Coordinates of C-alpha atoms and ligand atoms in Angstrom, one line a residue:
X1 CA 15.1 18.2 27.8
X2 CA 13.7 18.0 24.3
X3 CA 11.2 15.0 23.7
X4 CA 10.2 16.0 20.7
X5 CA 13.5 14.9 19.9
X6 CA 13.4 11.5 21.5
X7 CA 10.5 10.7 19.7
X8 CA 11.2 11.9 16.5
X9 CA 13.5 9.1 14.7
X10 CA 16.1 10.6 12.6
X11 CA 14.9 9.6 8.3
X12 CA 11.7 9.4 9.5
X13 CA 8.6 10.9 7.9
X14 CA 8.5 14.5 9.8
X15 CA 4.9 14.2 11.7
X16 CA 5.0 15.5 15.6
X17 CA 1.5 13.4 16.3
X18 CA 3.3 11.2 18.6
X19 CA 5.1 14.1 20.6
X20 CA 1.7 16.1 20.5
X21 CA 0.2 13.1 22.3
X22 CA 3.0 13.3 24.7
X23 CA 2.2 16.7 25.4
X24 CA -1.6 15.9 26.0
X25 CA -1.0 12.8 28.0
X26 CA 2.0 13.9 30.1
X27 CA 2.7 17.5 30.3
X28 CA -0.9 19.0 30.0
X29 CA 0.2 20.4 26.3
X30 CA 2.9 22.6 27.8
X31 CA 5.0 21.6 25.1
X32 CA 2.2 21.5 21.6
X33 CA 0.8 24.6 22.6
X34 CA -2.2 23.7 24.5
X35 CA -4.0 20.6 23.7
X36 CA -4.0 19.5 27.6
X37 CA -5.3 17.0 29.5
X38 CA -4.5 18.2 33.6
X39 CA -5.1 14.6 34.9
X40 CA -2.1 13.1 32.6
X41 CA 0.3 15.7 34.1
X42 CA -0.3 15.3 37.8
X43 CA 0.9 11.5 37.2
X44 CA 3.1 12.6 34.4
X45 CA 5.5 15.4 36.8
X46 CA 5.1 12.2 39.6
X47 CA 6.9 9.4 37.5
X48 CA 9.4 12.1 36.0
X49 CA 10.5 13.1 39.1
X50 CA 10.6 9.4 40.3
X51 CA 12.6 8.6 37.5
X52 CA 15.0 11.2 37.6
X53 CA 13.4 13.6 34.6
X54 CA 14.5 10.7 32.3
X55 CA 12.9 10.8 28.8
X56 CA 12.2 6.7 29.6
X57 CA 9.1 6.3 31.8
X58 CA 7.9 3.2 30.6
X59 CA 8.3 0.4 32.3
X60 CA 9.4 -2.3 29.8
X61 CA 6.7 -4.6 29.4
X62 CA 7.7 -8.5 29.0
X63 CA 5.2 -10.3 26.7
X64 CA 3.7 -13.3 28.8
X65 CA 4.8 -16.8 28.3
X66 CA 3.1 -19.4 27.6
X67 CA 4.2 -23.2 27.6
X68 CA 1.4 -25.1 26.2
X69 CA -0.8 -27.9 27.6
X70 CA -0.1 -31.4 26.7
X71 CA -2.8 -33.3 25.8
X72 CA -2.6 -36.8 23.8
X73 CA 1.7 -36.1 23.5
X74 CA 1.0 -33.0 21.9
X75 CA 1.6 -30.0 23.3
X76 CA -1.2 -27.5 22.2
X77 CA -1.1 -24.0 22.5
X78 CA -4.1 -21.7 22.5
X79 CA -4.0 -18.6 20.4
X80 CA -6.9 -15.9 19.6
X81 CA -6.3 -13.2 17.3
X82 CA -8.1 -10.7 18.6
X83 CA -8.7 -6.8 18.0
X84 CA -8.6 -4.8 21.3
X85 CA -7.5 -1.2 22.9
X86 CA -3.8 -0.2 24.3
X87 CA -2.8 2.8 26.4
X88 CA 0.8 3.5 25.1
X89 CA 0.7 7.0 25.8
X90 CA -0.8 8.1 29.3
X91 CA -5.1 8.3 29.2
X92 CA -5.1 7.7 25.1
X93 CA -6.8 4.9 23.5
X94 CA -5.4 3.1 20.5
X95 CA -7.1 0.2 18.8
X96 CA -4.8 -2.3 17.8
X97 CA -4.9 -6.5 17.3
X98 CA -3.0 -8.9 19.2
X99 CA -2.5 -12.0 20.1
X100 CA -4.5 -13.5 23.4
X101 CA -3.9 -9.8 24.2
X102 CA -4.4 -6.4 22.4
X103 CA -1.0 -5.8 21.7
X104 CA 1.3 -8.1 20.0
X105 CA 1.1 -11.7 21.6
X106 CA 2.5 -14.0 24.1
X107 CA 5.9 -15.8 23.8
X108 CA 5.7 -19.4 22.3
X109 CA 8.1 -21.7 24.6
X110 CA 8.9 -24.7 22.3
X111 CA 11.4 -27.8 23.2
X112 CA 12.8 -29.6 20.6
X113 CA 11.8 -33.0 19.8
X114 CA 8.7 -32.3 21.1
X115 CA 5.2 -32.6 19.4
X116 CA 3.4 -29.2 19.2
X117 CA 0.4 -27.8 17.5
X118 CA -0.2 -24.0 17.7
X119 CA -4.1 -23.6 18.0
X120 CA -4.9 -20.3 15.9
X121 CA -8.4 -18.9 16.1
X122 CA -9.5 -15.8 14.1
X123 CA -11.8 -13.3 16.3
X124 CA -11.1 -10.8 13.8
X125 CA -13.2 -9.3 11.5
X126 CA -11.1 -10.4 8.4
X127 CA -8.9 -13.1 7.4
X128 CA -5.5 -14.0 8.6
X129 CA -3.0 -16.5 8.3
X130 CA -0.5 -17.0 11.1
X131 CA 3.5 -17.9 9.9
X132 CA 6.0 -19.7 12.3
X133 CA 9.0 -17.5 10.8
X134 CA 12.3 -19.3 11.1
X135 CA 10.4 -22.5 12.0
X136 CA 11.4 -26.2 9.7
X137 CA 8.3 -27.4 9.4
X138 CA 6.1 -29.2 6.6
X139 CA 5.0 -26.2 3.7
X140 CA 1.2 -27.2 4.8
X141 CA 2.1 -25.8 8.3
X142 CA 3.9 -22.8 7.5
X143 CA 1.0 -20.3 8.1
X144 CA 2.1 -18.8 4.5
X145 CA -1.0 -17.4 2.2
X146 CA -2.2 -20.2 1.6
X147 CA -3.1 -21.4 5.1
X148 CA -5.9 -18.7 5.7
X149 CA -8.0 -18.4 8.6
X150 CA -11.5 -17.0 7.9
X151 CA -13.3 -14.8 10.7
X152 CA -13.9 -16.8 13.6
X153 CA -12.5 -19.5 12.0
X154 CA -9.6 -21.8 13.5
X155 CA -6.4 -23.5 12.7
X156 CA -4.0 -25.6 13.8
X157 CA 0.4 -25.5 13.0
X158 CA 1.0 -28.9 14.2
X159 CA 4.6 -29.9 14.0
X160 CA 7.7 -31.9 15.5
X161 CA 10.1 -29.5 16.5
X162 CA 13.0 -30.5 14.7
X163 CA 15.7 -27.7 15.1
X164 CA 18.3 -26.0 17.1
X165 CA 17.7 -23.7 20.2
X166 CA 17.0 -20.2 18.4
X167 CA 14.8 -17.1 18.7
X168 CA 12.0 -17.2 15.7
X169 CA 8.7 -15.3 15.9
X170 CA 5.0 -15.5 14.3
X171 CA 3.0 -13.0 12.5
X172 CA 0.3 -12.7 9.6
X173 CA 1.0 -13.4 6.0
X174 CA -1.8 -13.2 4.1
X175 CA -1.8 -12.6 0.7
X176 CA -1.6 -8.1 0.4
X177 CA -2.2 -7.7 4.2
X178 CA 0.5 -8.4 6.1
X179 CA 1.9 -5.0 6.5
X180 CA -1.2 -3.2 7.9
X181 CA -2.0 -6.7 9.9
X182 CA 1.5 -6.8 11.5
X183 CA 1.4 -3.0 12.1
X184 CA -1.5 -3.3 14.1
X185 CA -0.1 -5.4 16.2
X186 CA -0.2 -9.5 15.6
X187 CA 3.3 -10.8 15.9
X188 CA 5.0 -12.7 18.5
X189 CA 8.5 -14.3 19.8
X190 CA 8.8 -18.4 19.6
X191 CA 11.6 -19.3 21.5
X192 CA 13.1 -22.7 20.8
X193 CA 15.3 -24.8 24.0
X194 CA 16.9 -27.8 23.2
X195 CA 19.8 -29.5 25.8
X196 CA 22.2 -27.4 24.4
X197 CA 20.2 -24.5 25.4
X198 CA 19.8 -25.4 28.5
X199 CA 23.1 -26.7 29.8
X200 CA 25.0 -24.1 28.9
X201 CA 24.7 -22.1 31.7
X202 CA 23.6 -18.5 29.7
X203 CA 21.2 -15.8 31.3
X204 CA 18.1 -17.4 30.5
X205 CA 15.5 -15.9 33.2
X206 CA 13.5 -14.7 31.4
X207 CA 12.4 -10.9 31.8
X208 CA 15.2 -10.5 34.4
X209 CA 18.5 -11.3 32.4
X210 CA 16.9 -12.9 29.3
X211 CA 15.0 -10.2 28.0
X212 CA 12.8 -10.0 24.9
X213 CA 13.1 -7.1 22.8
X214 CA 10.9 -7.1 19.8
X215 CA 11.4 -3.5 18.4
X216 CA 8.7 -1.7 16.1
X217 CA 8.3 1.9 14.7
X218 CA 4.9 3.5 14.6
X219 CA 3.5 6.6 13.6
X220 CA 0.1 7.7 15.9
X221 CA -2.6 10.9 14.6
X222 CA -3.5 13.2 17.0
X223 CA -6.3 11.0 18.3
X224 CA -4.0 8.6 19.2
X225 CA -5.0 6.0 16.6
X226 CA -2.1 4.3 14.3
X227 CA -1.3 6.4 11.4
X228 CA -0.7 4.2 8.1
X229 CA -0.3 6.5 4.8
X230 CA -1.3 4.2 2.0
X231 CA 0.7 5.9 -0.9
X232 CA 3.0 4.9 -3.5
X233 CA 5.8 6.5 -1.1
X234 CA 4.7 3.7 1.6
X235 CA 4.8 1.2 -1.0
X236 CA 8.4 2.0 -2.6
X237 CA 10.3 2.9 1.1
X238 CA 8.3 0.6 3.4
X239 CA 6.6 1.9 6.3
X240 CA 8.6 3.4 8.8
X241 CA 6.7 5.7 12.3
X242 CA 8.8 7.8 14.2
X243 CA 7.8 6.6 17.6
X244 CA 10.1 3.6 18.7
X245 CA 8.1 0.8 20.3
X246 CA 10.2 -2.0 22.6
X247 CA 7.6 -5.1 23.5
X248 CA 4.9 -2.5 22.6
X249 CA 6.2 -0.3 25.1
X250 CA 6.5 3.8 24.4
X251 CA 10.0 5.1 26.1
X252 CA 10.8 2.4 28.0
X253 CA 13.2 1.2 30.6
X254 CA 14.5 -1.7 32.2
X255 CA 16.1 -2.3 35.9
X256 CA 18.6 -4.7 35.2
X257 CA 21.0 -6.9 37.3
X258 CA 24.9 -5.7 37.3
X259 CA 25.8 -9.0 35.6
X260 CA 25.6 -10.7 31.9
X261 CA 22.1 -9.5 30.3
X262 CA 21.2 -11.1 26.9
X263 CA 19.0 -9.3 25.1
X264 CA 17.2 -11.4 22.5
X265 CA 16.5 -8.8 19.6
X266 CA 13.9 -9.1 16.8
X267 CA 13.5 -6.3 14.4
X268 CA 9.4 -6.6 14.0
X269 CA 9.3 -3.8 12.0
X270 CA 7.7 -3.5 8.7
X271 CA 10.5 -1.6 6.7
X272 CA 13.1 0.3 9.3
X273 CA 16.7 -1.2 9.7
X274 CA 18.7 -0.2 12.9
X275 CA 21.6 -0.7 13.9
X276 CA 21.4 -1.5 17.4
X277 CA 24.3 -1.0 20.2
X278 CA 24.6 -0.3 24.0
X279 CA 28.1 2.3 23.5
X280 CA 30.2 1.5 26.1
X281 CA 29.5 -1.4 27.4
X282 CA 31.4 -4.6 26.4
X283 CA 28.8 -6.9 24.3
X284 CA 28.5 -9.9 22.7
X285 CA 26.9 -12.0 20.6
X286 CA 25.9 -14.9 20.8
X287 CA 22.9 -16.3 18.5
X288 CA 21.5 -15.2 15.1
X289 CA 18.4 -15.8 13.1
X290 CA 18.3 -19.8 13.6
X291 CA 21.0 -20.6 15.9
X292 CA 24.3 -19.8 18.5
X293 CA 27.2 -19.4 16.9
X294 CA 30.2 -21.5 17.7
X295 CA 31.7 -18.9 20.3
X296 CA 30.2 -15.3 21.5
X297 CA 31.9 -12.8 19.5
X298 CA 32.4 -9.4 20.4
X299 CA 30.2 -6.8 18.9
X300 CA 30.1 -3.2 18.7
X301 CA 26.9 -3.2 17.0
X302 CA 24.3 -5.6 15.1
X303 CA 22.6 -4.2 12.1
X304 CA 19.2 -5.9 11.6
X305 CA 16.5 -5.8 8.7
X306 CA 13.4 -6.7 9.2
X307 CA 12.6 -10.1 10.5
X308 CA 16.2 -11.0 11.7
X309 CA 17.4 -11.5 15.1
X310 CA 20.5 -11.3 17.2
X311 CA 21.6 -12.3 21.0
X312 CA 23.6 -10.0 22.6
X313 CA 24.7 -10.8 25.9
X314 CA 25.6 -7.3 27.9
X315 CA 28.4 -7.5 30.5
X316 CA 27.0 -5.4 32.8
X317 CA 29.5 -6.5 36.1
X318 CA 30.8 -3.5 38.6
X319 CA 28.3 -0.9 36.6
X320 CA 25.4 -0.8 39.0
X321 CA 23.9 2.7 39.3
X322 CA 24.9 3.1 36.0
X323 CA 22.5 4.5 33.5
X324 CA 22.9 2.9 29.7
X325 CA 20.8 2.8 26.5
X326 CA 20.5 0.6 23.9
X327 CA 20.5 2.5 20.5
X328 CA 19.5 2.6 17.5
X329 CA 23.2 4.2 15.3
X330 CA 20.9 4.3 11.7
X331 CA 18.9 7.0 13.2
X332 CA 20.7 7.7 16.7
X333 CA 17.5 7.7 18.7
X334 CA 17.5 5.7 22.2
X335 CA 15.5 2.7 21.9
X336 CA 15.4 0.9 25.7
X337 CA 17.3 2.2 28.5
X338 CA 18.7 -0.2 31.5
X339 CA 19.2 0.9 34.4
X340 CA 21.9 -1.2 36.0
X341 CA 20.7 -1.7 40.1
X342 CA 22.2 -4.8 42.1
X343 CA 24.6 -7.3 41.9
X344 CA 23.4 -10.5 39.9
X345 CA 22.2 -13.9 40.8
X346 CA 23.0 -15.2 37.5
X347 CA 26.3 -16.7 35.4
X348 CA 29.6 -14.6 35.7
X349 CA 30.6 -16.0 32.2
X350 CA 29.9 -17.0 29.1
X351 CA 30.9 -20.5 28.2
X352 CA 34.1 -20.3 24.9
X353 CA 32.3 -22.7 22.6
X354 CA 28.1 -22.3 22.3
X355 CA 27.6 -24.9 19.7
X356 CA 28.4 -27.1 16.8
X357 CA 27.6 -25.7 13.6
X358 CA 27.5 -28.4 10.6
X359 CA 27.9 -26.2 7.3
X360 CA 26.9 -28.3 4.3
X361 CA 29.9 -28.6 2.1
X362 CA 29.6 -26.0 -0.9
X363 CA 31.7 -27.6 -3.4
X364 CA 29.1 -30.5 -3.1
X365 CA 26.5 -27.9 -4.5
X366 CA 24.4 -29.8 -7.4
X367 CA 23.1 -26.0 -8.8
X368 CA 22.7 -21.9 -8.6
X369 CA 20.0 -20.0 -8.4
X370 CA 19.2 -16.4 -8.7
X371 CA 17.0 -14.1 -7.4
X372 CA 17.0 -10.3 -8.6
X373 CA 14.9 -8.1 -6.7
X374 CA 14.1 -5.4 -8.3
X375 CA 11.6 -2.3 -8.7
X376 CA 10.1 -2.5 -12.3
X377 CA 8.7 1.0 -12.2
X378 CA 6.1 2.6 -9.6
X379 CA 4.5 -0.4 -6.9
X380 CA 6.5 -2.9 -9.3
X381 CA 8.0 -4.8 -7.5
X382 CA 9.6 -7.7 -8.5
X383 CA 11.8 -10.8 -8.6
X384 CA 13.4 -12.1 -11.3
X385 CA 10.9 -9.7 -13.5
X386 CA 7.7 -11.6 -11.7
X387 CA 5.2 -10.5 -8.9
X388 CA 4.3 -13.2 -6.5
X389 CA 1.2 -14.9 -7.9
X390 CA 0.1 -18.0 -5.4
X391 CA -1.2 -20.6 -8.3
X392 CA 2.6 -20.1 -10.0
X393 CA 4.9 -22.5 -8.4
X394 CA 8.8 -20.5 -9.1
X395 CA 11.3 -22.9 -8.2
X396 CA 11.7 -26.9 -7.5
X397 CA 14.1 -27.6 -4.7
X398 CA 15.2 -31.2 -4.6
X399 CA 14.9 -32.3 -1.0
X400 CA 18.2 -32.7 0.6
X401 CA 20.3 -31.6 -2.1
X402 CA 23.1 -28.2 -1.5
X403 CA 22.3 -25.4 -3.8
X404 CA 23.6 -21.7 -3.9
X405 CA 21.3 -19.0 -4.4
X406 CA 22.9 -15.9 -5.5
X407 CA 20.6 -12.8 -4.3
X408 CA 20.8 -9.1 -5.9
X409 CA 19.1 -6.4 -5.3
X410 CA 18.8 -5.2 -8.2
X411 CA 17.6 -1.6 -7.7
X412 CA 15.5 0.5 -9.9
X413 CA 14.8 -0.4 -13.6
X414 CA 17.9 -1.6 -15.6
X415 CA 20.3 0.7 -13.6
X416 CA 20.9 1.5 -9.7
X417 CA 19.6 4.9 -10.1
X418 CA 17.5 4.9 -7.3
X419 CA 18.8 2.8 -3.8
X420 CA 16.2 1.0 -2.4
X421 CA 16.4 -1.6 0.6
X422 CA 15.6 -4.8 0.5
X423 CA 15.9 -8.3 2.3
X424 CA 15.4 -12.2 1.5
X425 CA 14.0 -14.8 3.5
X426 CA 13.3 -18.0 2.4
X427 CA 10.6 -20.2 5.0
X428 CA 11.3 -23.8 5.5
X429 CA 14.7 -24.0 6.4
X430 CA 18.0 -22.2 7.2
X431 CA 20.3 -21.0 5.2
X432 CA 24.4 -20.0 5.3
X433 CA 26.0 -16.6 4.1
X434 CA 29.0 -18.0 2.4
X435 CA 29.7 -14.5 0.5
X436 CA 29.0 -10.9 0.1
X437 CA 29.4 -9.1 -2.7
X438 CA 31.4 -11.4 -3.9
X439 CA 33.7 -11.6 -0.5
X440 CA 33.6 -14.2 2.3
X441 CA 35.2 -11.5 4.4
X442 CA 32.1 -8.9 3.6
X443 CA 29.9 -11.6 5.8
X444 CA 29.3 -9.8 8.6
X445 CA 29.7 -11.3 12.4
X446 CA 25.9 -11.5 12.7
X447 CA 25.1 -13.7 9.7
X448 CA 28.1 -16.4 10.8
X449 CA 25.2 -18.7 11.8
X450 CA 22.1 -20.2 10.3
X451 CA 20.2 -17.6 9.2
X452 CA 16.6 -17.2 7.3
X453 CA 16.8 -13.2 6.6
X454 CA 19.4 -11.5 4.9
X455 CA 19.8 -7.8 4.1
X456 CA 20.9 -5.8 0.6
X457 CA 22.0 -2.8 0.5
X458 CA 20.9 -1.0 -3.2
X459 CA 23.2 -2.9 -5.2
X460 CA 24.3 -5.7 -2.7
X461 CA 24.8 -9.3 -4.0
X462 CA 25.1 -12.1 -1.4
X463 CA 25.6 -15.7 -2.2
X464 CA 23.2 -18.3 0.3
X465 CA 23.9 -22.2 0.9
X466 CA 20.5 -23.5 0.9
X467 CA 20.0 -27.3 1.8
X468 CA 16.2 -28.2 2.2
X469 CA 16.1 -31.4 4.2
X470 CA 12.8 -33.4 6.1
X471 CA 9.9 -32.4 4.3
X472 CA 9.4 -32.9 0.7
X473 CA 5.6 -32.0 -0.7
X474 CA 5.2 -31.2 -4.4
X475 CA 1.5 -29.5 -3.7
X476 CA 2.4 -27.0 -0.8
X477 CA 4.8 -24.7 -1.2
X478 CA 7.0 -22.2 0.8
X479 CA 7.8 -18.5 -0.1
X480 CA 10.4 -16.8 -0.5
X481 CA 10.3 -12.7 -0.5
X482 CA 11.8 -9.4 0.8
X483 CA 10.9 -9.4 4.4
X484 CA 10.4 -5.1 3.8
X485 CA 6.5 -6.0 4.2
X486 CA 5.5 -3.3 2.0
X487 CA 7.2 -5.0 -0.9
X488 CA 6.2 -8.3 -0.1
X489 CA 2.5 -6.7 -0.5
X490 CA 3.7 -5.6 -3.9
X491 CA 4.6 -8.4 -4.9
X492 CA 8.1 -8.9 -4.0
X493 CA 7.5 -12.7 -3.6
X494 CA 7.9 -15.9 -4.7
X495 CA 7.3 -19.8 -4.2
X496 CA 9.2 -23.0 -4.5
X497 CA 8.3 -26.6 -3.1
X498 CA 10.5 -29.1 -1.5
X499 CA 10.6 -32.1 -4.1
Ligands
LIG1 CU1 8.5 -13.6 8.4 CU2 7.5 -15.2 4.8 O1 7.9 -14.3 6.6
LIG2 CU1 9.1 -16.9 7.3
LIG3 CU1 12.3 -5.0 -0.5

């Protein structure tokens, strides 16, 4: 079997460190030539043969959950950044940050209608800010730059949760550090229930048949610390590792039930797109970004950018003892495997109709905007020919009124000479794909709901129905940027208040 291989993500920047590590954790450097470590391979040849030599040894782990404590009709949640060690690979230390943790953080259960305030406190050593991504909320709770959290300082998202059921997450976004802050770890799933949720009847025990899987790419050094090149080639491209991380878990599997299995995907990754699929097995989805859609549609594959989510529910029924992997087609590297044991305890079916989406009309739009992103020349990045500055306020959006907001990425200087990646998420609100490139038929299954992330291709064009609704402020504002972290560093960012 060749686990250099596995590890090594097709695209990605050619550096073994991760399979080296491997080789010094696991196989006593059989593999790297030498650098051993005889303690790792006694347990290593153990779980391999227990697991049938397969290249996933990891058991999948399932971030905690945490439901608040309600105090006052507020539900408060308690939440330490904090910087800390994790043992992905057998016996080597890597310092990362995390959340109440020192890897990534805890899910955040909200209900809607309910009053919450998300209690942040800063252990770190530098300042943070802490974004409810996906979340409607008032611009002075949006954890954007503006919101920062000194060291050993403290903070507080307090909110009404007033949205559909979805899958939204949390991570840093303060002003140039987000990248290196969310590659070190801090990031997080919120899951939203409402009635609709919950009366459905979908797979929703969680880590059994509703099962978080927040994927990330990493790249380690031989010492096992996180590799981050800071280089203009980071800076253009985005970050990408070439060791696939599942809930902060190296190589990992899952024993799953031989029934329906949703899988609740967030791409946490700074810059890599995938293209995730399980081949062979009949799939579905049934959520995006911000909410269901109407009915589960069936999938071969979901193509996410960074930030952007997707539900899949897995019909897994007569496969037990089967053997399946999630993958990722973009670079063709495994990214969880399940391995299918009993029979399930859990729904046979999913229900025809999910929910009720109400589309703004977009004849009724009052105006267009338009957003070019666009790389200016080296670390330029742009849009609509400015880099994010927090005292410029970019665009007024009249509260409750429809807009359209026609999105291009641009490419490279005046021309489309070189392809570059990007995405757009606007905070605040939702937003509806009503066209791409120009065609309501290029709007792909997995943006067919409310959505807060789109991708562009180079040279992509997609036109957004944007209705900003609840919270007016003229002082605070959201952001809107390419979610490709690296750019949004650069500058790749803007800001626009709710009027
Ligand atoms: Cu996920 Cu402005 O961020
Ligand atoms: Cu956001
Ligand atoms: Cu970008």
């Amino acid at each position: 079997m060749d686990r250099r291989k596995f590890f090594k993500v097709a695209g990605g920047i050619s550096l073994f460190a991760a399979a080296a590590l491997w080789a010094r954790g696991m196989m006593g450097g059989g593999m790297m030539g030498g650098a051993g470590n005889g303690a790792g391979l006694k347990e290593a040849g153990a779980s391999a043969k227990q697991t049938g030599g397969s290249p996933f040894f990891n058991p999948l782990k399932i971030p905690s959950q945490i439901e608040g404590e309600l105090r006052d009709g507020v539900r408060h949640y308690d939440l330490r950044l904090q910087a800390g060690v994790s043992e992905f690979f057998p016996g080597v230390k890597t310092p990362t940050w995390g959340i109440n943790g020192p890897y990534l953080g805890p899910t955040i259960r909200l209900r809607k209608g309910e009053e919450v305030s998300l209690d942040w406190h800063n252990s770190l050593k530098e300042a943070a800010t802490m974004h409810g991504h996906g979340m409607h909320l008032p611009a002075k709770m949006d954890g954007n730059v503006h919101q920062l959290i000194p060291p050993g300082g403290s903070w507080s998202a307090r909110y009404r949760v007033r949205q559909k059921a979805c899958t939204n997450w949390y991570h840093p976004h303060t002003m140039d550090r987000t990248a290196e802050q969310v590659m070190l770890g801090l990031g997080g799933l919120i899951i939203i229930d409402d009635e609709e949720s919950q009366s459905l009847g979908l797979p929703d025990r969680y880590g059994v048949d509703d099962l978080p899987v927040v994927v990330q790419d990493r790249l380690f050094t031989r010492e096992g610390y996180f590799a981050y090149p800071r280089n203009m080639m980071t800076t253009m491209h985005g970050f990408s590792g070439d060791t696939l991380l599942v809930n902060g878990t190296i190589a990992p599997y899952k024993e799953v039930e031989a029934g329906l299995i949703r899988l609740r995907l967030l791409n946490a990754s700074n810059a890599r797109v995938y293209r995730f699929a399980v081949p062979g097995v009949p799939s579905r989805l049934i959520a995006v970004d911000n909410s269901f859609l109407e009915s589960p549609v069936a999938v071969d594959s979901v193509l996410l950018s960074p930030a952007e989510r997707a539900e899949l529910v897995l019909d897994l029924r007569g496969m037990e003892g089967k053997v399946l992997r999630l993958r990722d087609l973009e670079s063709g590297a495994g990214v969880l495997e399940l391995r299918v044991r009993r029979n399930s305890a859990g729904p046979a079916k999913l229900p025809a109709r999910l929910t009720r989406l109400e589309r703004p009309d977009p004849s009724q739009a009052k105006r267009k905007r338009t957003f070019r992103l666009q790389a200016m020349g080296p670390g330029r990045l742009v849009i609509n020919g400015k880099r994010m500055d927090p005292d410029r306020i970019d665009e007024r959006v009249p509260l409750g009124e429809t807009e359209i907001w026609e999105v291009e990425n641009a490419g490279m200087g005046m021309g489309r000479m070189m392809g570059m990646n990007h995405n757009f998420h606007m905070h605040g609100s939702h937003f509806w794909v009503l066209e791409r490139n120009g065609s309501s038929a290029q709007v792909r299954p997995w943006e067919r709901g409310q959505k807060d992330t789109v991708f562009l291709a180079p040279g992509d064009r997609v036109s957004l129905l944007v209705r900003h609704t609840d919270y007016a402020d003229k002082r605070n504002p959201y952001m809107f940027h390419c979610h490709i972290l690296e750019h949004e560093d650069a500058g790749m960012m803007g800001q626009f208040t709710v009027v």
